[in-house]
Coordinates of N, CA and C in Angstrom, one line a residue:
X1 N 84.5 67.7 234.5 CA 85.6 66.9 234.8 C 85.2 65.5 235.4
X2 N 84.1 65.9 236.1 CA 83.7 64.5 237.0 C 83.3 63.5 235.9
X3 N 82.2 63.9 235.1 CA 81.6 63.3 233.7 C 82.7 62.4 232.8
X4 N 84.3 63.4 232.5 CA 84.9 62.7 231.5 C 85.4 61.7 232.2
X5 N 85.9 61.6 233.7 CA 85.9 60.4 234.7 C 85.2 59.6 234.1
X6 N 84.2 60.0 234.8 CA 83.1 58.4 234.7 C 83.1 57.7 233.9
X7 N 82.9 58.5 232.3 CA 82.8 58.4 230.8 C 84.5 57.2 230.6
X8 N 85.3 57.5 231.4 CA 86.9 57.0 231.1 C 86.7 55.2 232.2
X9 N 85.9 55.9 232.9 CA 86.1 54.6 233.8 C 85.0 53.8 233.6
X10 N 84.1 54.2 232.8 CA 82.8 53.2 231.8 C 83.2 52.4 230.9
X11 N 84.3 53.5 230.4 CA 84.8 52.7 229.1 C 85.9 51.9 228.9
X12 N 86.3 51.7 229.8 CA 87.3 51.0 230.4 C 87.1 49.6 230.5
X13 N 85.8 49.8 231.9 CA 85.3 48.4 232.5 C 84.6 47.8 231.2
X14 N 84.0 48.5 230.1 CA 83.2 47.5 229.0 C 84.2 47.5 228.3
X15 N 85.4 48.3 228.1 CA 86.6 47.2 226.7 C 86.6 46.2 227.6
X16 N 87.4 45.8 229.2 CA 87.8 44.9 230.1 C 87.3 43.8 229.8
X17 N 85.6 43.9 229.9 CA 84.8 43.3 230.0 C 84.8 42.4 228.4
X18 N 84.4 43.7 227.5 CA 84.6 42.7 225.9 C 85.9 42.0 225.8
X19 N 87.2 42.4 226.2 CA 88.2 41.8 225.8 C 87.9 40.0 226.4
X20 N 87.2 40.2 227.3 CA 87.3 39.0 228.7 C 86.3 38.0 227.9
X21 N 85.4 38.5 227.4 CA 84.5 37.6 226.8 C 84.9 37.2 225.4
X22 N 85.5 37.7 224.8 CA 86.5 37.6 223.6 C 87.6 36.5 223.7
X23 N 88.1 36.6 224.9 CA 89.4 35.2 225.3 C 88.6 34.2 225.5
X24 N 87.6 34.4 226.1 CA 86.9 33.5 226.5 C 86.1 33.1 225.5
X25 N 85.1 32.8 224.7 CA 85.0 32.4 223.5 C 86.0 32.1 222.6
X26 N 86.9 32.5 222.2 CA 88.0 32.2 221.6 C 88.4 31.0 222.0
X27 N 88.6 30.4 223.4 CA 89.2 29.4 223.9 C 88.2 28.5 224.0
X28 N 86.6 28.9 224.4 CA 86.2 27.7 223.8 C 85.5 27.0 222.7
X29 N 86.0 27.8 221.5 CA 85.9 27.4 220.4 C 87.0 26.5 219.7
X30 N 88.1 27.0 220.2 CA 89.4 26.3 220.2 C 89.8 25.1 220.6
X31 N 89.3 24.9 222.0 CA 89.4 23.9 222.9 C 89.1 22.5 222.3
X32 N 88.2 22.3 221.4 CA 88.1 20.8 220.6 C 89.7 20.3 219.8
X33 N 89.8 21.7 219.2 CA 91.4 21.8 218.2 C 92.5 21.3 219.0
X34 N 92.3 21.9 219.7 CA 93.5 22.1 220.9 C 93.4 20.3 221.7
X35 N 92.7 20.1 222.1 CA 92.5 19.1 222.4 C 92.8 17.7 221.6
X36 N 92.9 17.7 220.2 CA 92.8 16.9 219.3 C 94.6 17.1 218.9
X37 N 94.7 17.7 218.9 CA 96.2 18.6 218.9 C 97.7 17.5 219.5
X38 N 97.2 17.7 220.9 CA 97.6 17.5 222.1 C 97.3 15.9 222.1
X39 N 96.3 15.4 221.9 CA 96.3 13.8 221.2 C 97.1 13.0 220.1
X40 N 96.9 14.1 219.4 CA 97.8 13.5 217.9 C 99.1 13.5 218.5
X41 N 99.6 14.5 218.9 CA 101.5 14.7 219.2 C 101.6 13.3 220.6
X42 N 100.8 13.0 221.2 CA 101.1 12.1 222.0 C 101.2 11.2 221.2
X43 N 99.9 10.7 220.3 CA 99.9 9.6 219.4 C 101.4 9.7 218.9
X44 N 101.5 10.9 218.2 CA 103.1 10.9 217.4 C 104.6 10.6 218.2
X45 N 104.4 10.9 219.5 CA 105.1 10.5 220.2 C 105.5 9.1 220.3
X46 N 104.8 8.4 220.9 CA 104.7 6.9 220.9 C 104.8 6.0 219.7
X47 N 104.0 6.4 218.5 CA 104.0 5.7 217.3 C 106.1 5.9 216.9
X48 N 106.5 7.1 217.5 CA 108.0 7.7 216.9 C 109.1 6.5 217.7
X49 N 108.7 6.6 219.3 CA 109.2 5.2 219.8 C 109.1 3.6 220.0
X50 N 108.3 3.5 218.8 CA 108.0 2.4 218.8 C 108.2 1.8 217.6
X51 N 108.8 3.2 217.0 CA 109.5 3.0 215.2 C 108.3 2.5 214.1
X52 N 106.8 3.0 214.5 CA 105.7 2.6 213.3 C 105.9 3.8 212.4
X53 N 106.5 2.6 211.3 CA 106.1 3.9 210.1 C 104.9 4.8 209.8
X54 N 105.1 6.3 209.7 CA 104.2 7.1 210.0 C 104.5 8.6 208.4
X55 N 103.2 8.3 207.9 CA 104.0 8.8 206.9 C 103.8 10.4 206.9
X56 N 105.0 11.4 206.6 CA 105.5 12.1 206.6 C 104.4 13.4 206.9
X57 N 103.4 13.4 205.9 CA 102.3 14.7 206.1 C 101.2 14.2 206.7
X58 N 101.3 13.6 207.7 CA 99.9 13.0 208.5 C 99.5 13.7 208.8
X59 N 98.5 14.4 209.0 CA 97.7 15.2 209.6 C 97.0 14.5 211.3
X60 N 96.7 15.7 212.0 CA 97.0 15.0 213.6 C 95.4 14.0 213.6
X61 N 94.4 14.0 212.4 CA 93.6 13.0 212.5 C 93.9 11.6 212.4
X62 N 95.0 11.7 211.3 CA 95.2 10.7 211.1 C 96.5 9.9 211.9
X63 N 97.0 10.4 213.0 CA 98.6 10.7 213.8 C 97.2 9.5 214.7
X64 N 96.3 10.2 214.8 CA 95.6 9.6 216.0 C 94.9 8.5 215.7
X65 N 94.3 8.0 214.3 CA 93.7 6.7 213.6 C 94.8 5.5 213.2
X66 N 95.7 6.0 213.6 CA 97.0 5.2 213.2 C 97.2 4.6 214.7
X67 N 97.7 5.3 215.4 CA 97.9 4.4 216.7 C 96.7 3.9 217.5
X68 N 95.6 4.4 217.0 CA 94.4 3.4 217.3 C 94.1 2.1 216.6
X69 N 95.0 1.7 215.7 CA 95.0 0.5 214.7 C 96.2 0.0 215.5
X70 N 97.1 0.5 215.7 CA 98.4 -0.2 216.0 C 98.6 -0.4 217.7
X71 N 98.2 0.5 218.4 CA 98.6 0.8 219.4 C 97.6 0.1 220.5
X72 N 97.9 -0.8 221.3 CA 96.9 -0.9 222.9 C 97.2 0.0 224.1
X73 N 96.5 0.7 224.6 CA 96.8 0.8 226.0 C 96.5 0.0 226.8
X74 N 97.2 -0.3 228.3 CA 97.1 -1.3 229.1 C 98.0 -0.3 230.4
X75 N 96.5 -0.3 231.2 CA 96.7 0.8 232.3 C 96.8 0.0 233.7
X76 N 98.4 0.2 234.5 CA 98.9 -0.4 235.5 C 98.7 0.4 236.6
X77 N 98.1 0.4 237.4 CA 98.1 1.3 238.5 C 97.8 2.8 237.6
X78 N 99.4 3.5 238.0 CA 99.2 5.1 237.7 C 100.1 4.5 236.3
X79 N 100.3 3.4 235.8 CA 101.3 4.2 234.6 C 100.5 3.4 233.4
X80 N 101.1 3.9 232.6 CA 99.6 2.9 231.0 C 101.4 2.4 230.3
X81 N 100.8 1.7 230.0 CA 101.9 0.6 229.0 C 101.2 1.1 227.4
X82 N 102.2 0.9 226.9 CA 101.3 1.0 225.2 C 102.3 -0.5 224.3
X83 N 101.2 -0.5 223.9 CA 101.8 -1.7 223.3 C 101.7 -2.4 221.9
X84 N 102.3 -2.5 221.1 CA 102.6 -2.6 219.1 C 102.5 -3.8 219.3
X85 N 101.4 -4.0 218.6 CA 101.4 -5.9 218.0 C 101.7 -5.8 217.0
X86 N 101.4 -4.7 216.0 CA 102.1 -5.0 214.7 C 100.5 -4.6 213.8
X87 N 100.7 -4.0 212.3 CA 99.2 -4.2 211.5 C 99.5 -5.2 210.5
X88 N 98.5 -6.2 209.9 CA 98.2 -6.9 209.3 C 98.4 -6.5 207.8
X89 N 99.2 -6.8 207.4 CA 99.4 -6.5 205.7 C 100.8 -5.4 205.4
X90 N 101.4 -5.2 206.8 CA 101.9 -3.7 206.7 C 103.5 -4.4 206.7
X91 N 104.3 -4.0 205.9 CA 105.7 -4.2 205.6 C 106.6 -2.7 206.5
X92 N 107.6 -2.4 207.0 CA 108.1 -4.0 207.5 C 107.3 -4.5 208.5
X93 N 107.6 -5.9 208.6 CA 106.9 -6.8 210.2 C 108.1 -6.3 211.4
X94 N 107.4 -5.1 211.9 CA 108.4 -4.9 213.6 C 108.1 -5.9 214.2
X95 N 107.4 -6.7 214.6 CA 107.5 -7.6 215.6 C 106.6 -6.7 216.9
X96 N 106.0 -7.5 217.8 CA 105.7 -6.9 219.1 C 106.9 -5.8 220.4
X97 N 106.3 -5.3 220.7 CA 107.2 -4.1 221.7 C 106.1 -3.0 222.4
X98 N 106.3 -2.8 223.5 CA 105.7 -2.4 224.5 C 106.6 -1.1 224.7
X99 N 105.8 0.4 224.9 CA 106.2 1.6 225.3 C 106.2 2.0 227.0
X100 N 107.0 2.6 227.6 CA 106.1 3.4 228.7 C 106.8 4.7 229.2
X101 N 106.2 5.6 229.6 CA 106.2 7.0 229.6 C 107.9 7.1 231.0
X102 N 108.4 7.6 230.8 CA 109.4 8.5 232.1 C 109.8 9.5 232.1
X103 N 109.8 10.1 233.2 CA 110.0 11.5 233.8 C 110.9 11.4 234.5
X104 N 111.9 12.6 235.1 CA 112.3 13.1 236.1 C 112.6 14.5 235.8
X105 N 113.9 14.6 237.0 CA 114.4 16.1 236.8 C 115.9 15.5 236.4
X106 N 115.9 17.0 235.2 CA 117.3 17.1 235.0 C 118.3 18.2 235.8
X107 N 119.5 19.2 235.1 CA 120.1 20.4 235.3 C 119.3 21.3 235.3
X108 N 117.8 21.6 235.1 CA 117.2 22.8 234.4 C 116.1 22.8 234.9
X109 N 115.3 21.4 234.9 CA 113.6 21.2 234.8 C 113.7 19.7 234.6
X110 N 112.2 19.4 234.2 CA 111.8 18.1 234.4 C 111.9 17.7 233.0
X111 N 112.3 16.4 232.7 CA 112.8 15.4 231.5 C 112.0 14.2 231.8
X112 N 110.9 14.6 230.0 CA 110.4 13.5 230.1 C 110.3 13.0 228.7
X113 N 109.7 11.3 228.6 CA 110.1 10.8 227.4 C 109.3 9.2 227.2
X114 N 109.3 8.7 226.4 CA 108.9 7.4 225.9 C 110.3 6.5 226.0
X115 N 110.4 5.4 226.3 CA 111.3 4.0 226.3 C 110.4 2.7 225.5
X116 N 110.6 2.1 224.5 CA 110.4 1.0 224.4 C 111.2 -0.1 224.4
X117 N 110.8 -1.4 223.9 CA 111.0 -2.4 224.6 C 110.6 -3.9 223.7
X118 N 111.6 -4.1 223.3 CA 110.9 -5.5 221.9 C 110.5 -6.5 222.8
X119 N 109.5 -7.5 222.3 CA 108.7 -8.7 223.1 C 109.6 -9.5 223.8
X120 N 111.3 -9.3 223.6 CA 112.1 -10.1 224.1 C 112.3 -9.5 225.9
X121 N 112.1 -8.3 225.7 CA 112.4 -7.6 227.6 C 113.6 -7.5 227.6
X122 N 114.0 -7.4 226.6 CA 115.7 -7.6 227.0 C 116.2 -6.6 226.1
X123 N 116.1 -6.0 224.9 CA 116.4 -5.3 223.8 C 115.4 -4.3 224.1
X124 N 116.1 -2.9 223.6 CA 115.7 -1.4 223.4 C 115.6 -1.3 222.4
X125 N 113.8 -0.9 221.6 CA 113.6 -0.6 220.7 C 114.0 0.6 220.2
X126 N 113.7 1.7 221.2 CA 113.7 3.5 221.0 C 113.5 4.3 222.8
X127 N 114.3 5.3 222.5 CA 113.5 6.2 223.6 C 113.9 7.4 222.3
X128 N 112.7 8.4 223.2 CA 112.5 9.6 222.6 C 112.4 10.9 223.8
X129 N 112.7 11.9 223.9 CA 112.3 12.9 224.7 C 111.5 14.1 223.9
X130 N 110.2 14.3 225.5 CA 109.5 15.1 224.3 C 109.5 16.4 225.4
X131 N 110.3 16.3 226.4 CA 109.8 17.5 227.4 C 111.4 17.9 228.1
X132 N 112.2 18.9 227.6 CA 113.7 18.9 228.9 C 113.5 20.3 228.6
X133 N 114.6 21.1 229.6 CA 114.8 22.4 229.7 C 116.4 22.3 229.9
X134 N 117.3 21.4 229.3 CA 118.7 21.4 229.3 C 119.4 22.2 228.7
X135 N 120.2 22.7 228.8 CA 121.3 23.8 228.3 C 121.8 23.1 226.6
X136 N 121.0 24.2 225.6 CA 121.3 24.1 224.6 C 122.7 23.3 224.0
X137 N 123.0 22.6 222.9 CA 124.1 22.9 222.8 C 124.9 21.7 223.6
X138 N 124.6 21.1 224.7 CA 124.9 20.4 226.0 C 123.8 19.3 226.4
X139 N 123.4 19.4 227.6 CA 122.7 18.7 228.1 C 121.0 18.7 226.8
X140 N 121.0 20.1 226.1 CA 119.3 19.1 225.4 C 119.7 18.5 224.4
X141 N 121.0 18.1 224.2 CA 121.5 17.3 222.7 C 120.8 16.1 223.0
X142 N 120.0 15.6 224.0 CA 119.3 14.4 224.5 C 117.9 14.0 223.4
X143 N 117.3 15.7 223.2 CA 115.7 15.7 222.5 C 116.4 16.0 221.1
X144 N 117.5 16.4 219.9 CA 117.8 17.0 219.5 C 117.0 16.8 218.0
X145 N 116.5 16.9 217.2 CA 115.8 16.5 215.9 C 116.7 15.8 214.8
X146 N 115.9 14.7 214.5 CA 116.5 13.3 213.5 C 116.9 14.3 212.3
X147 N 118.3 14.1 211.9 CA 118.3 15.0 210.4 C 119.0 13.4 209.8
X148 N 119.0 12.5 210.0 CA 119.1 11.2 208.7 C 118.1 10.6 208.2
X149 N 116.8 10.8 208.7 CA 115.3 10.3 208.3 C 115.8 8.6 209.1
X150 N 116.2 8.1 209.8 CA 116.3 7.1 210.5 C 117.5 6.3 210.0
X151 N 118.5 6.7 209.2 CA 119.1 5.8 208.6 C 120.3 6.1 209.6
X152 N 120.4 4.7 210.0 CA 121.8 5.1 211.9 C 122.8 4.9 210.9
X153 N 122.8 4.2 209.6 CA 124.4 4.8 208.8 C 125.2 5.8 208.6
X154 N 123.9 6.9 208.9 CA 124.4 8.7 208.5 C 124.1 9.3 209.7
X155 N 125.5 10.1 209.4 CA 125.8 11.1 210.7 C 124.6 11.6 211.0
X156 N 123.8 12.1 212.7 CA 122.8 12.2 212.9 C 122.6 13.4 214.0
X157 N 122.0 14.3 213.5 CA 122.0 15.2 215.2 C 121.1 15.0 216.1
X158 N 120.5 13.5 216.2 CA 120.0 12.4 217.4 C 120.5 11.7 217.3
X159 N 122.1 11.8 217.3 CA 122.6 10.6 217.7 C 123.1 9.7 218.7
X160 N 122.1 10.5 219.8 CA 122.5 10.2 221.1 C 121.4 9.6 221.8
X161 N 120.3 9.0 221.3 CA 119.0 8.8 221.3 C 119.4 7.5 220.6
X162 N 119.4 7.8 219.0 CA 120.0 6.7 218.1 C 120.6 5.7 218.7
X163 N 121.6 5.8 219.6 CA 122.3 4.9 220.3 C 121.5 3.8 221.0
X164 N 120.3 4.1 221.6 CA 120.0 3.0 222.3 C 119.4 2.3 221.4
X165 N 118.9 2.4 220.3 CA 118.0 1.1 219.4 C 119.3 0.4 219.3
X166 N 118.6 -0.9 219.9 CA 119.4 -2.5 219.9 C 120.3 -2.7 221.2
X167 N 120.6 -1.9 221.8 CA 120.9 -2.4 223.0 C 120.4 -3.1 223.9
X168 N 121.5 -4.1 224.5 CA 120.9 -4.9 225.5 C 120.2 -4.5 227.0
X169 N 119.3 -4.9 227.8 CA 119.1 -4.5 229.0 C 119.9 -5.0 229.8
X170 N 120.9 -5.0 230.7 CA 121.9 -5.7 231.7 C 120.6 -6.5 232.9
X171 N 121.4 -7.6 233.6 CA 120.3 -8.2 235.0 C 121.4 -8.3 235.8
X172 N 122.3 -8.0 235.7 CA 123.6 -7.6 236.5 C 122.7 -6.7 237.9
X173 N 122.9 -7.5 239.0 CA 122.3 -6.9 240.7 C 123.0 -5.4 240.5
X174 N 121.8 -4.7 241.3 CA 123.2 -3.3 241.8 C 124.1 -2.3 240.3
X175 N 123.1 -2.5 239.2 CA 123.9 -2.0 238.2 C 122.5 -1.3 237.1
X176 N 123.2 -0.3 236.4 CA 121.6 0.5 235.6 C 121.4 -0.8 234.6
X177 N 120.6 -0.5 234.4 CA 119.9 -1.4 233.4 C 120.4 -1.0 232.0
X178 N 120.8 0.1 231.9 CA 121.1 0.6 230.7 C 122.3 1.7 231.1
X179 N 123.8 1.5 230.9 CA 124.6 2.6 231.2 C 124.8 3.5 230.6
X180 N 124.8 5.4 230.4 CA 125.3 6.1 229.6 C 126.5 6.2 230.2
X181 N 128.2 5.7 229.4 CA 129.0 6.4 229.9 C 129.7 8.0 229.6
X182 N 130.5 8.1 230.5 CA 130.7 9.6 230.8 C 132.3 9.6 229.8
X183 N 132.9 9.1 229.8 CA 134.1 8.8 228.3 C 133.8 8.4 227.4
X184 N 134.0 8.7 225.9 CA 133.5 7.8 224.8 C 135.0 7.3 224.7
X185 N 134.4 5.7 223.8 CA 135.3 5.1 223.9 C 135.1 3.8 222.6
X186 N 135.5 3.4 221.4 CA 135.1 2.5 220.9 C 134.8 1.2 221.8
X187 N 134.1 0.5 220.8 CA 133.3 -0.7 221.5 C 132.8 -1.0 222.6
X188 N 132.2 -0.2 222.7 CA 131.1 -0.2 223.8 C 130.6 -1.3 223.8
X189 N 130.1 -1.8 224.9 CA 129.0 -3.1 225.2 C 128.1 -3.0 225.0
X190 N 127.1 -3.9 224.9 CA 125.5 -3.9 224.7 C 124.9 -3.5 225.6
X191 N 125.4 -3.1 226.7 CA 124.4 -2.3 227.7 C 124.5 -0.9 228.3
X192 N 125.6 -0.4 226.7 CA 125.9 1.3 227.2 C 126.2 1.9 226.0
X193 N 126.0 3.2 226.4 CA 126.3 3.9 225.4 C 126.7 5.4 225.6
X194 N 127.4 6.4 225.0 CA 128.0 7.3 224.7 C 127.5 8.5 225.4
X195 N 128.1 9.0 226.8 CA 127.5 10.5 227.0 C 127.3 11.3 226.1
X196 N 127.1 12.8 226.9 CA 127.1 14.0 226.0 C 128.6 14.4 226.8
X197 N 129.5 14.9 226.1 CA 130.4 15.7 226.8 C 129.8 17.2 227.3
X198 N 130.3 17.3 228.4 CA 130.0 18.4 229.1 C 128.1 18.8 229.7
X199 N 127.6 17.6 229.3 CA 126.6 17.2 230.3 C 126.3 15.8 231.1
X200 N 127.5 15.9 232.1 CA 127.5 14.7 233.1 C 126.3 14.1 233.8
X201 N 125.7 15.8 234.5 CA 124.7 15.3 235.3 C 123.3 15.1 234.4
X202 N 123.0 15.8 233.4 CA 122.1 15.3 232.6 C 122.0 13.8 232.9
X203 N 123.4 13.3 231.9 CA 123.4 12.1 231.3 C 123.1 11.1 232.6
X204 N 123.4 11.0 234.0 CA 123.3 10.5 235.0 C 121.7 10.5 235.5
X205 N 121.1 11.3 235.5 CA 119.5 11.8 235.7 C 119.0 11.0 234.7
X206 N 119.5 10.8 233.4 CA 118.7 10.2 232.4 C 118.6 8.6 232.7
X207 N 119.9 8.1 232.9 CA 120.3 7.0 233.4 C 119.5 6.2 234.3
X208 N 119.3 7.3 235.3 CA 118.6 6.6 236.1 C 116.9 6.6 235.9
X209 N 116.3 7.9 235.2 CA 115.0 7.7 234.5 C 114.8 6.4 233.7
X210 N 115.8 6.3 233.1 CA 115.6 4.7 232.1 C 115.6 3.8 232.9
X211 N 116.6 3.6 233.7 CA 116.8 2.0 234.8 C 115.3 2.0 235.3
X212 N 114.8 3.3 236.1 CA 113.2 2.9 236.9 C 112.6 2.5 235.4
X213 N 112.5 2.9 234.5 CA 111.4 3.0 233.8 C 111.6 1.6 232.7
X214 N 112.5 0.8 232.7 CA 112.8 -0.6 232.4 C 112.3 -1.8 234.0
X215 N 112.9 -1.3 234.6 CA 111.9 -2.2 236.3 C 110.6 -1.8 235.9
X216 N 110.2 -0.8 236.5 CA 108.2 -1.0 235.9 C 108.0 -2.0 234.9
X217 N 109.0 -1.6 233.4 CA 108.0 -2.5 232.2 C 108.3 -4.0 233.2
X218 N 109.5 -4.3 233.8 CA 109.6 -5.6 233.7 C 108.7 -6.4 234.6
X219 N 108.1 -5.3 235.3 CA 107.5 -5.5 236.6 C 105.9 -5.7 235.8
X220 N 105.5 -4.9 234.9 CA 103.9 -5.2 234.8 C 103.8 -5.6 233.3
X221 N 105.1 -6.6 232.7 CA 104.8 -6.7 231.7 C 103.6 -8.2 231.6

């Protein structure tokens, strides 16, 4: 009895053990992939807010050779600016615009995202969300995926994202730089745009993510 013990508790600690060295090699074999991974979808991220055409089956080598042609960083303190001058030969001519990263918390968790910004400081190129935990259906209709391939003619289920390309930034004291209202309402002004119904506080948290994150650009542009 003592024997098949031992025998159970020998064979235990060496699967334990193989399993442990198994994750572990696995991970760092992986870890280059992984790493390159996690580069490209940032690249993809930014290149998406800054509206660079990006064509369709890019592979994440090339996600990341692209915004190294297009893209500058320019690191302010803690936050990095990214910034589109445009590529040489490439149709259409977007013009210059500067990106920068914001976070906060929403209803759920933390919401984070890209804002850009055309060379004028005054006009909204794109934001994008690449990180919420909002209530389906409601509050994450914020991140929700482009089904018109960019065309803001056709009905869009980002169409709430959609909304900020071309809006103006407000310099109105004491006021967001960018308002989401909480009633939709035709003709909106150039410095607002359309809640989500039935995610108030979202849309309010988001609000104010954009206003800070329009003061920084304006601040270290």
């Amino acid at each position: 009895m003592k024997d098949n013990r031992a025998y159970t508790l020998l064979y235990a600690t060496a699967l334990g053990a193989l399993c442990a060295t198994l994750v572990s090699l696995t991970r760092t074999l992986t870890e280059p992939a992984r790493r390159m991974n996690a580069q490209a979808e940032r690249a993809r991220q930014i290149l998406e807010v800054l509206d660079v055409p990006v064509p369709l089956e890019s592979s994440s080598s090339q996600l990341i050779a692209i915004a190294g042609r297009t893209i500058t960083a320019e690191k302010h303190g803690k936050t990095t600016l990214y910034r589109y001058s445009g590529e040489v030969g490439t149709e259409p001519d977007l013009g210059s615009a500067v990106a920068v990263p914001f976070s906060g918390t929403g209803l759920w968790g933390p919401i984070r995202g890209f804002l850009a910004i055309e060379s004028d400081m005054k006009t909204i190129r794109g934001v994008t969300f690449h990180e919420q935990s909002e209530t389906p259906g409601l509050g994450g209709e914020i991140a929700a995926a482009c089904s018109c391939g960019g065309d803001l003619q056709t009905p869009c289920t980002a169409w709430f994202r959609h909304q900020f390309k071309g809006k103006r930034i407000t310099e109105t004291p004491d006021r967001p730089r960018i308002r989401i209202r909480r009633v939709r309402r035709p003709n909106a002004a150039q410095d607002e745009v359309d809640g989500i119904t039935g995610a108030t506080l979202t849309c309010r948290n988001v609000e104010a993510m954009l206003s800070d994150a329009i003061d920084q650009l304006l601040e270290e542009r």
